mmCIF file of C-alpha atoms in Angstrom:
data_model
loop_
_atom_site.group_PDB
_atom_site.id
_atom_site.type_symbol
_atom_site.label_atom_id
_atom_site.label_comp_id
_atom_site.label_asym_id
_atom_site.label_seq_id
_atom_site.Cartn_x
_atom_site.Cartn_y
_atom_site.Cartn_z
ATOM 1 C CA MET A 1 -10.329 7.106 -9.086
ATOM 2 C CA GLY A 2 -8.092 6.443 -6.108
ATOM 3 C CA ILE A 3 -4.766 7.956 -5.240
ATOM 4 C CA THR A 4 -1.806 6.180 -6.805
ATOM 5 C CA THR A 5 1.326 5.171 -4.954
ATOM 6 C CA ILE A 6 3.327 7.933 -6.650
ATOM 7 C CA GLU A 7 0.761 10.537 -5.591
ATOM 8 C CA GLN A 8 0.904 9.236 -2.027
ATOM 9 C CA PHE A 9 4.695 9.443 -2.090
ATOM 10 C CA VAL A 10 4.685 13.019 -3.416
ATOM 11 C CA PHE A 11 2.141 14.113 -0.819
ATOM 12 C CA SER A 12 4.035 12.351 1.997
ATOM 13 C CA LEU A 13 7.282 13.991 0.903
ATOM 14 C CA TYR A 14 5.535 17.376 0.918
ATOM 15 C CA ILE A 15 4.170 16.824 4.442
ATOM 16 C CA VAL A 16 7.484 15.569 5.856
ATOM 17 C CA TYR A 17 9.544 18.402 4.355
ATOM 18 C CA SER A 18 7.010 20.988 5.527
ATOM 19 C CA LEU A 19 7.258 19.593 9.044
ATOM 20 C CA LEU A 20 11.057 19.688 8.864
ATOM 21 C CA ILE A 21 10.954 23.381 7.928
ATOM 22 C CA ILE A 22 8.522 24.144 10.757
ATOM 23 C CA LEU A 23 10.667 22.206 13.259
ATOM 24 C CA TYR A 24 13.768 24.044 12.039
ATOM 25 C CA VAL A 25 12.090 27.398 12.648
ATOM 26 C CA LEU A 26 10.818 26.353 16.082
ATOM 27 C CA MET A 27 14.241 25.028 17.107
ATOM 28 C CA SER A 28 15.836 28.313 16.070
ATOM 29 C CA TRP A 29 13.471 30.198 18.391
ATOM 30 C CA LEU A 30 13.994 27.951 21.422
ATOM 31 C CA GLN A 31 17.052 28.196 23.648
ATOM 32 C CA LEU A 32 17.300 24.625 24.893
ATOM 33 C CA PRO A 33 20.112 23.456 27.189
ATOM 34 C CA TYR A 34 22.932 21.580 25.501
ATOM 35 C CA ASN A 35 22.206 17.939 24.903
ATOM 36 C CA ILE A 36 23.886 15.613 22.404
ATOM 37 C CA TRP A 37 20.523 14.538 20.940
ATOM 38 C CA ILE A 38 19.242 18.091 20.576
ATOM 39 C CA GLY A 39 22.515 18.966 18.847
ATOM 40 C CA ARG A 40 22.114 16.059 16.444
ATOM 41 C CA ILE A 41 18.508 17.004 15.685
ATOM 42 C CA ARG A 42 19.543 20.610 15.031
ATOM 43 C CA GLY A 43 22.360 19.407 12.777
ATOM 44 C CA PHE A 44 20.008 17.136 10.841
ATOM 45 C CA LEU A 45 17.430 19.910 10.426
ATOM 46 C CA HIS A 46 20.138 22.351 9.329
ATOM 47 C CA ASP A 47 21.533 19.885 6.787
ATOM 48 C CA THR A 48 18.114 19.121 5.295
ATOM 49 C CA VAL A 49 16.469 22.563 5.318
ATOM 50 C CA GLU A 50 19.293 25.055 4.721
ATOM 51 C CA PRO A 51 19.983 23.995 1.104
ATOM 52 C CA ILE A 52 16.471 25.205 0.258
ATOM 53 C CA LEU A 53 16.406 28.296 2.477
ATOM 54 C CA ARG A 54 19.867 29.658 1.562
ATOM 55 C CA PRO A 55 19.057 30.496 -2.105
ATOM 56 C CA ILE A 56 15.755 32.061 -1.051
ATOM 57 C CA ARG A 57 17.565 34.248 1.507
ATOM 58 C CA ALA A 58 19.978 35.357 -1.212
ATOM 59 C CA VAL A 59 17.059 36.654 -3.305
ATOM 60 C CA LEU A 60 14.805 38.092 -0.576
ATOM 61 C CA PRO A 61 15.687 41.524 0.743
ATOM 62 C CA PRO A 62 16.210 41.742 4.522
ATOM 63 C CA LEU A 63 13.095 42.862 6.387
ATOM 64 C CA GLY A 64 14.255 44.271 9.709
ATOM 65 C CA GLY A 65 15.474 41.017 11.234
ATOM 66 C CA PHE A 66 12.605 38.865 10.004
ATOM 67 C CA ASP A 67 13.509 35.802 7.974
ATOM 68 C CA LEU A 68 10.689 35.130 5.545
ATOM 69 C CA SER A 69 12.532 32.394 3.669
ATOM 70 C CA PRO A 70 10.741 29.532 5.515
ATOM 71 C CA LEU A 71 7.356 30.979 4.515
ATOM 72 C CA VAL A 72 8.471 31.344 0.910
ATOM 73 C CA ALA A 73 9.854 27.789 0.967
ATOM 74 C CA LEU A 74 6.614 26.383 2.391
ATOM 75 C CA PHE A 75 4.607 28.227 -0.237
ATOM 76 C CA GLY A 76 6.986 27.101 -2.995
ATOM 77 C CA ILE A 77 6.943 23.432 -2.092
ATOM 78 C CA GLY A 78 3.154 23.619 -1.786
ATOM 79 C CA VAL A 79 2.915 24.997 -5.311
ATOM 80 C CA LEU A 80 5.419 22.406 -6.553
ATOM 81 C CA GLN A 81 3.396 19.624 -4.944
ATOM 82 C CA GLN A 82 0.213 20.886 -6.633
ATOM 83 C CA ILE A 83 1.970 21.055 -10.019
ATOM 84 C CA ILE A 84 3.298 17.509 -9.666
ATOM 85 C CA GLN A 85 -0.152 16.337 -8.539
ATOM 86 C CA SER A 86 -1.732 17.918 -11.637
ATOM 87 C CA ILE A 87 0.836 16.298 -13.916
ATOM 88 C CA LEU A 88 0.221 12.905 -12.317
ATOM 89 C CA ASP A 89 -3.544 13.420 -12.696
ATOM 90 C CA GLY A 90 -2.976 13.919 -16.413
ATOM 91 C CA PHE A 91 -1.580 10.377 -16.718
ATOM 92 C CA ARG A 92 -4.830 8.769 -15.557
#
């Protein structure tokens, strides 16, 4: 059977949020000159990604300056996407 609209939506949401996390990490590594648009992009990424990363950081122990919360978040949303996909497959 084909992919339903709900399954497409869930997968698209997973891809978009994963890309937002990756962009957030990349922007934190880069020291770009000040620009109003770069500031707005950073603010948007912070507002959308930090609510997920903050609780993970509170649980993870610090590892010598390395922030593993984005990796844990990517893994977690991947698992969540697979669980939702399996549930939706059960309705067919």
